[in-house]
JSON list of C-alpha atoms in Angstrom, two decimals:
[
{"chain": "O", "resi": 1, "resn": "UNK", "atom": "CA", "xyz": [0.00, 0.00, 0.00]},
{"chain": "O", "resi": 2, "resn": "UNK", "atom": "CA", "xyz": [1.25, 3.45, -0.86]},
{"chain": "O", "resi": 3, "resn": "UNK", "atom": "CA", "xyz": [0.75, 6.49, 1.35]},
{"chain": "O", "resi": 4, "resn": "UNK", "atom": "CA", "xyz": [1.54, 8.73, -1.63]},
{"chain": "O", "resi": 5, "resn": "UNK", "atom": "CA", "xyz": [-1.25, 8.86, -4.20]},
{"chain": "O", "resi": 6, "resn": "UNK", "atom": "CA", "xyz": [-0.40, 9.36, -7.85]},
{"chain": "O", "resi": 7, "resn": "UNK", "atom": "CA", "xyz": [-2.57, 11.01, -10.47]},
{"chain": "O", "resi": 8, "resn": "UNK", "atom": "CA", "xyz": [-1.54, 8.24, -12.89]},
{"chain": "O", "resi": 9, "resn": "UNK", "atom": "CA", "xyz": [-3.87, 5.33, -13.53]},
{"chain": "O", "resi": 10, "resn": "UNK", "atom": "CA", "xyz": [-2.85, 2.06, -11.89]},
{"chain": "O", "resi": 11, "resn": "UNK", "atom": "CA", "xyz": [-1.83, 0.63, -15.27]},
{"chain": "O", "resi": 12, "resn": "UNK", "atom": "CA", "xyz": [0.29, 3.67, -16.16]},
{"chain": "O", "resi": 13, "resn": "UNK", "atom": "CA", "xyz": [1.80, 3.72, -12.68]},
{"chain": "O", "resi": 14, "resn": "UNK", "atom": "CA", "xyz": [2.89, 0.09, -13.10]},
{"chain": "O", "resi": 15, "resn": "UNK", "atom": "CA", "xyz": [4.61, 0.81, -16.44]},
{"chain": "O", "resi": 16, "resn": "UNK", "atom": "CA", "xyz": [6.29, 3.94, -15.10]},
{"chain": "O", "resi": 17, "resn": "UNK", "atom": "CA", "xyz": [7.25, 2.19, -11.86]},
{"chain": "O", "resi": 18, "resn": "UNK", "atom": "CA", "xyz": [9.02, -0.58, -13.77]},
{"chain": "O", "resi": 19, "resn": "UNK", "atom": "CA", "xyz": [10.88, 1.97, -15.89]},
{"chain": "O", "resi": 20, "resn": "UNK", "atom": "CA", "xyz": [11.96, 4.02, -12.88]},
{"chain": "O", "resi": 21, "resn": "UNK", "atom": "CA", "xyz": [12.99, 0.96, -10.86]},
{"chain": "O", "resi": 22, "resn": "UNK", "atom": "CA", "xyz": [15.05, -0.38, -13.73]},
{"chain": "O", "resi": 23, "resn": "UNK", "atom": "CA", "xyz": [16.67, 3.01, -14.24]},
{"chain": "O", "resi": 24, "resn": "UNK", "atom": "CA", "xyz": [17.47, 3.26, -10.54]},
{"chain": "O", "resi": 25, "resn": "UNK", "atom": "CA", "xyz": [19.13, -0.16, -10.47]},
{"chain": "O", "resi": 26, "resn": "UNK", "atom": "CA", "xyz": [21.20, 0.55, -13.57]},
{"chain": "O", "resi": 27, "resn": "UNK", "atom": "CA", "xyz": [22.34, 3.94, -12.26]},
{"chain": "O", "resi": 28, "resn": "UNK", "atom": "CA", "xyz": [23.30, 2.57, -8.85]},
{"chain": "O", "resi": 29, "resn": "UNK", "atom": "CA", "xyz": [25.24, -0.25, -10.47]},
{"chain": "O", "resi": 30, "resn": "UNK", "atom": "CA", "xyz": [26.88, 2.11, -12.97]},
{"chain": "O", "resi": 31, "resn": "UNK", "atom": "CA", "xyz": [28.14, 4.23, -10.08]},
{"chain": "O", "resi": 32, "resn": "UNK", "atom": "CA", "xyz": [29.53, 1.12, -8.36]},
{"chain": "O", "resi": 33, "resn": "UNK", "atom": "CA", "xyz": [31.21, -0.18, -11.51]},
{"chain": "O", "resi": 34, "resn": "UNK", "atom": "CA", "xyz": [32.76, 3.22, -12.25]},
{"chain": "O", "resi": 35, "resn": "UNK", "atom": "CA", "xyz": [34.02, 3.53, -8.67]},
{"chain": "O", "resi": 36, "resn": "UNK", "atom": "CA", "xyz": [35.51, 0.02, -8.71]},
{"chain": "O", "resi": 37, "resn": "UNK", "atom": "CA", "xyz": [37.34, 0.77, -11.95]},
{"chain": "O", "resi": 38, "resn": "UNK", "atom": "CA", "xyz": [38.37, 4.16, -10.52]},
{"chain": "O", "resi": 39, "resn": "UNK", "atom": "CA", "xyz": [40.11, 2.37, -7.65]},
{"chain": "O", "resi": 40, "resn": "UNK", "atom": "CA", "xyz": [41.84, -0.21, -9.86]},
{"chain": "O", "resi": 41, "resn": "UNK", "atom": "CA", "xyz": [42.87, 1.64, -13.01]},
{"chain": "O", "resi": 42, "resn": "UNK", "atom": "CA", "xyz": [46.59, 1.65, -13.83]},
{"chain": "O", "resi": 43, "resn": "UNK", "atom": "CA", "xyz": [48.66, 2.75, -16.79]},
{"chain": "O", "resi": 44, "resn": "UNK", "atom": "CA", "xyz": [50.03, 5.82, -18.51]},
{"chain": "O", "resi": 45, "resn": "UNK", "atom": "CA", "xyz": [46.64, 7.53, -18.65]},
{"chain": "O", "resi": 46, "resn": "UNK", "atom": "CA", "xyz": [45.83, 6.75, -15.03]},
{"chain": "O", "resi": 47, "resn": "UNK", "atom": "CA", "xyz": [45.18, 10.30, -13.86]},
{"chain": "O", "resi": 48, "resn": "UNK", "atom": "CA", "xyz": [42.89, 11.46, -16.66]},
{"chain": "O", "resi": 49, "resn": "UNK", "atom": "CA", "xyz": [40.83, 8.24, -16.63]},
{"chain": "O", "resi": 50, "resn": "UNK", "atom": "CA", "xyz": [40.76, 8.20, -12.83]},
{"chain": "O", "resi": 51, "resn": "UNK", "atom": "CA", "xyz": [39.23, 11.70, -12.84]},
{"chain": "O", "resi": 52, "resn": "UNK", "atom": "CA", "xyz": [36.86, 10.91, -15.72]},
{"chain": "O", "resi": 53, "resn": "UNK", "atom": "CA", "xyz": [35.55, 7.89, -13.80]},
{"chain": "O", "resi": 54, "resn": "UNK", "atom": "CA", "xyz": [34.69, 10.13, -10.86]},
{"chain": "O", "resi": 55, "resn": "UNK", "atom": "CA", "xyz": [32.61, 12.29, -13.22]},
{"chain": "O", "resi": 56, "resn": "UNK", "atom": "CA", "xyz": [30.56, 9.21, -14.13]},
{"chain": "O", "resi": 57, "resn": "UNK", "atom": "CA", "xyz": [30.14, 8.26, -10.47]},
{"chain": "O", "resi": 58, "resn": "UNK", "atom": "CA", "xyz": [28.87, 11.72, -9.52]},
{"chain": "O", "resi": 59, "resn": "UNK", "atom": "CA", "xyz": [26.55, 11.86, -12.51]},
{"chain": "O", "resi": 60, "resn": "UNK", "atom": "CA", "xyz": [25.12, 8.37, -11.95]},
{"chain": "O", "resi": 61, "resn": "UNK", "atom": "CA", "xyz": [24.53, 9.04, -8.25]},
{"chain": "O", "resi": 62, "resn": "UNK", "atom": "CA", "xyz": [22.77, 12.34, -8.92]},
{"chain": "O", "resi": 63, "resn": "UNK", "atom": "CA", "xyz": [20.55, 10.78, -11.57]},
{"chain": "O", "resi": 64, "resn": "UNK", "atom": "CA", "xyz": [19.80, 7.81, -9.30]},
{"chain": "O", "resi": 65, "resn": "UNK", "atom": "CA", "xyz": [18.58, 10.20, -6.60]},
{"chain": "O", "resi": 66, "resn": "UNK", "atom": "CA", "xyz": [16.40, 12.07, -9.09]},
{"chain": "O", "resi": 67, "resn": "UNK", "atom": "CA", "xyz": [14.92, 8.82, -10.42]},
{"chain": "O", "resi": 68, "resn": "UNK", "atom": "CA", "xyz": [14.23, 7.49, -6.90]},
{"chain": "O", "resi": 69, "resn": "UNK", "atom": "CA", "xyz": [12.57, 10.74, -5.87]},
{"chain": "O", "resi": 70, "resn": "UNK", "atom": "CA", "xyz": [10.40, 10.70, -9.02]},
{"chain": "O", "resi": 71, "resn": "UNK", "atom": "CA", "xyz": [9.30, 7.17, -8.13]},
{"chain": "O", "resi": 72, "resn": "UNK", "atom": "CA", "xyz": [8.48, 8.27, -4.59]},
{"chain": "O", "resi": 73, "resn": "UNK", "atom": "CA", "xyz": [6.50, 11.25, -5.89]},
{"chain": "O", "resi": 74, "resn": "UNK", "atom": "CA", "xyz": [4.34, 8.78, -7.86]},
{"chain": "O", "resi": 75, "resn": "UNK", "atom": "CA", "xyz": [3.79, 6.53, -4.85]},
{"chain": "O", "resi": 76, "resn": "UNK", "atom": "CA", "xyz": [6.30, 3.92, -5.99]},
{"chain": "O", "resi": 77, "resn": "UNK", "atom": "CA", "xyz": [8.77, 2.79, -3.33]},
{"chain": "O", "resi": 78, "resn": "UNK", "atom": "CA", "xyz": [12.25, 2.82, -4.94]},
{"chain": "O", "resi": 79, "resn": "UNK", "atom": "CA", "xyz": [14.51, -0.15, -4.22]},
{"chain": "O", "resi": 80, "resn": "UNK", "atom": "CA", "xyz": [18.23, 0.54, -4.43]},
{"chain": "O", "resi": 81, "resn": "UNK", "atom": "CA", "xyz": [19.32, -2.22, -2.04]},
{"chain": "O", "resi": 82, "resn": "UNK", "atom": "CA", "xyz": [22.49, -4.14, -2.91]},
{"chain": "O", "resi": 83, "resn": "UNK", "atom": "CA", "xyz": [20.59, -7.40, -3.30]},
{"chain": "O", "resi": 84, "resn": "UNK", "atom": "CA", "xyz": [18.12, -5.84, -5.76]},
{"chain": "O", "resi": 85, "resn": "UNK", "atom": "CA", "xyz": [20.88, -4.18, -7.74]},
{"chain": "O", "resi": 86, "resn": "UNK", "atom": "CA", "xyz": [22.90, -7.41, -7.94]},
{"chain": "O", "resi": 87, "resn": "UNK", "atom": "CA", "xyz": [19.88, -9.41, -9.14]},
{"chain": "O", "resi": 88, "resn": "UNK", "atom": "CA", "xyz": [18.47, -7.00, -11.70]},
{"chain": "O", "resi": 89, "resn": "UNK", "atom": "CA", "xyz": [21.24, -4.86, -13.17]},
{"chain": "O", "resi": 90, "resn": "UNK", "atom": "CA", "xyz": [21.96, -5.05, -16.87]},
{"chain": "O", "resi": 91, "resn": "UNK", "atom": "CA", "xyz": [25.67, -4.27, -16.49]},
{"chain": "O", "resi": 92, "resn": "UNK", "atom": "CA", "xyz": [28.41, -6.90, -16.64]},
{"chain": "O", "resi": 93, "resn": "UNK", "atom": "CA", "xyz": [30.40, -7.38, -13.46]},
{"chain": "O", "resi": 94, "resn": "UNK", "atom": "CA", "xyz": [33.93, -6.06, -13.10]},
{"chain": "O", "resi": 95, "resn": "UNK", "atom": "CA", "xyz": [36.64, -8.66, -12.57]},
{"chain": "O", "resi": 96, "resn": "UNK", "atom": "CA", "xyz": [39.00, -8.67, -9.63]},
{"chain": "O", "resi": 97, "resn": "UNK", "atom": "CA", "xyz": [42.38, -6.99, -9.66]},
{"chain": "O", "resi": 98, "resn": "UNK", "atom": "CA", "xyz": [43.90, -4.12, -11.57]},
{"chain": "O", "resi": 99, "resn": "UNK", "atom": "CA", "xyz": [42.56, -2.73, -14.84]},
{"chain": "O", "resi": 100, "resn": "UNK", "atom": "CA", "xyz": [44.97, -1.40, -17.46]},
{"chain": "O", "resi": 101, "resn": "UNK", "atom": "CA", "xyz": [43.85, 2.04, -18.62]},
{"chain": "O", "resi": 102, "resn": "UNK", "atom": "CA", "xyz": [42.66, 0.73, -22.02]},
{"chain": "O", "resi": 103, "resn": "UNK", "atom": "CA", "xyz": [40.72, -2.06, -20.31]},
{"chain": "O", "resi": 104, "resn": "UNK", "atom": "CA", "xyz": [39.19, 0.40, -17.83]},
{"chain": "O", "resi": 105, "resn": "UNK", "atom": "CA", "xyz": [37.96, 2.52, -20.72]},
{"chain": "O", "resi": 106, "resn": "UNK", "atom": "CA", "xyz": [36.45, -0.52, -22.43]},
{"chain": "O", "resi": 107, "resn": "UNK", "atom": "CA", "xyz": [34.67, -1.57, -19.24]},
{"chain": "O", "resi": 108, "resn": "UNK", "atom": "CA", "xyz": [33.04, 1.86, -19.03]},
{"chain": "O", "resi": 109, "resn": "UNK", "atom": "CA", "xyz": [32.17, 1.96, -22.73]},
{"chain": "O", "resi": 110, "resn": "UNK", "atom": "CA", "xyz": [30.43, -1.39, -22.32]},
{"chain": "O", "resi": 111, "resn": "UNK", "atom": "CA", "xyz": [28.66, -0.47, -19.06]},
{"chain": "O", "resi": 112, "resn": "UNK", "atom": "CA", "xyz": [27.47, 2.88, -20.39]},
{"chain": "O", "resi": 113, "resn": "UNK", "atom": "CA", "xyz": [26.32, 1.26, -23.65]},
{"chain": "O", "resi": 114, "resn": "UNK", "atom": "CA", "xyz": [24.27, -1.32, -21.76]},
{"chain": "O", "resi": 115, "resn": "UNK", "atom": "CA", "xyz": [22.63, 1.31, -19.55]},
{"chain": "O", "resi": 116, "resn": "UNK", "atom": "CA", "xyz": [21.93, 3.65, -22.48]},
{"chain": "O", "resi": 117, "resn": "UNK", "atom": "CA", "xyz": [20.27, 0.83, -24.42]},
{"chain": "O", "resi": 118, "resn": "UNK", "atom": "CA", "xyz": [17.99, 0.05, -21.49]},
{"chain": "O", "resi": 119, "resn": "UNK", "atom": "CA", "xyz": [17.26, 3.75, -20.92]},
{"chain": "O", "resi": 120, "resn": "UNK", "atom": "CA", "xyz": [16.19, 4.12, -24.55]},
{"chain": "O", "resi": 121, "resn": "UNK", "atom": "CA", "xyz": [13.70, 1.27, -24.03]},
{"chain": "O", "resi": 122, "resn": "UNK", "atom": "CA", "xyz": [12.38, 3.11, -20.99]},
{"chain": "O", "resi": 123, "resn": "UNK", "atom": "CA", "xyz": [12.02, 6.30, -23.02]},
{"chain": "O", "resi": 124, "resn": "UNK", "atom": "CA", "xyz": [9.74, 4.40, -25.37]},
{"chain": "O", "resi": 125, "resn": "UNK", "atom": "CA", "xyz": [7.72, 2.70, -22.63]},
{"chain": "O", "resi": 126, "resn": "UNK", "atom": "CA", "xyz": [7.02, 5.94, -20.74]},
{"chain": "O", "resi": 127, "resn": "UNK", "atom": "CA", "xyz": [5.98, 7.97, -23.81]},
{"chain": "O", "resi": 128, "resn": "UNK", "atom": "CA", "xyz": [2.23, 7.62, -23.32]},
{"chain": "O", "resi": 129, "resn": "UNK", "atom": "CA", "xyz": [1.83, 6.84, -19.60]},
{"chain": "O", "resi": 130, "resn": "UNK", "atom": "CA", "xyz": [3.98, 9.66, -18.22]},
{"chain": "O", "resi": 131, "resn": "UNK", "atom": "CA", "xyz": [5.77, 12.27, -20.35]},
{"chain": "O", "resi": 132, "resn": "UNK", "atom": "CA", "xyz": [7.24, 13.82, -17.20]},
{"chain": "O", "resi": 133, "resn": "UNK", "atom": "CA", "xyz": [9.10, 10.60, -16.37]},
{"chain": "O", "resi": 134, "resn": "UNK", "atom": "CA", "xyz": [9.98, 10.19, -20.03]},
{"chain": "O", "resi": 135, "resn": "UNK", "atom": "CA", "xyz": [11.53, 13.67, -20.03]},
{"chain": "O", "resi": 136, "resn": "UNK", "atom": "CA", "xyz": [13.56, 12.83, -16.93]},
{"chain": "O", "resi": 137, "resn": "UNK", "atom": "CA", "xyz": [14.87, 9.64, -18.58]},
{"chain": "O", "resi": 138, "resn": "UNK", "atom": "CA", "xyz": [15.62, 11.49, -21.83]},
{"chain": "O", "resi": 139, "resn": "UNK", "atom": "CA", "xyz": [17.72, 14.04, -19.93]},
{"chain": "O", "resi": 140, "resn": "UNK", "atom": "CA", "xyz": [19.75, 11.50, -18.01]},
{"chain": "O", "resi": 141, "resn": "UNK", "atom": "CA", "xyz": [20.26, 9.42, -21.15]},
{"chain": "O", "resi": 142, "resn": "UNK", "atom": "CA", "xyz": [21.73, 12.44, -22.91]},
{"chain": "O", "resi": 143, "resn": "UNK", "atom": "CA", "xyz": [24.17, 12.85, -20.03]},
{"chain": "O", "resi": 144, "resn": "UNK", "atom": "CA", "xyz": [25.14, 9.17, -20.15]},
{"chain": "O", "resi": 145, "resn": "UNK", "atom": "CA", "xyz": [25.63, 9.39, -23.91]},
{"chain": "O", "resi": 146, "resn": "UNK", "atom": "CA", "xyz": [28.08, 12.25, -23.36]},
{"chain": "O", "resi": 147, "resn": "UNK", "atom": "CA", "xyz": [30.10, 10.08, -20.96]},
{"chain": "O", "resi": 148, "resn": "UNK", "atom": "CA", "xyz": [29.90, 7.19, -23.44]},
{"chain": "O", "resi": 149, "resn": "UNK", "atom": "CA", "xyz": [31.27, 9.38, -26.23]},
{"chain": "O", "resi": 150, "resn": "UNK", "atom": "CA", "xyz": [34.11, 10.67, -24.06]},
{"chain": "O", "resi": 151, "resn": "UNK", "atom": "CA", "xyz": [35.19, 7.19, -23.03]},
{"chain": "O", "resi": 152, "resn": "UNK", "atom": "CA", "xyz": [35.01, 5.91, -26.60]},
{"chain": "O", "resi": 153, "resn": "UNK", "atom": "CA", "xyz": [37.27, 8.78, -27.65]},
{"chain": "O", "resi": 154, "resn": "UNK", "atom": "CA", "xyz": [39.86, 7.65, -25.06]},
{"chain": "O", "resi": 155, "resn": "UNK", "atom": "CA", "xyz": [40.61, 4.47, -27.01]},
{"chain": "O", "resi": 156, "resn": "UNK", "atom": "CA", "xyz": [39.86, 6.04, -30.41]}
]
């Protein structure tokens, strides 16, 4: 039972809730992946990639908070618990140990690509039920695409 009542129909709320929950999980996991790689990157481009990874972490965490608060505003309890993230994320796991700078870049290109693909699906699914949520997802996707471009350019 929700204490917050949404103006969306129950059917629309379900569609939007699934989109927001999926977005939240992907953003939380993206921040964790980027931070793990941040801690383990080595190589000649260490410093620039290390700093660029922090940009992704900050961005993903800010967007995760915005997504979770949107869900709450619609009466949908967001779930960013570790167990939920581990079970439902669409991002590959990061291996143990150090990551050469070129490998670190590839890990982020892959992770960002996976999240962007899923966000684009969410843009489509929220078109009719809630343009406000769709707009939020469009904006964060644009930001993720900028990070994706910048990491791709690293290994150009």
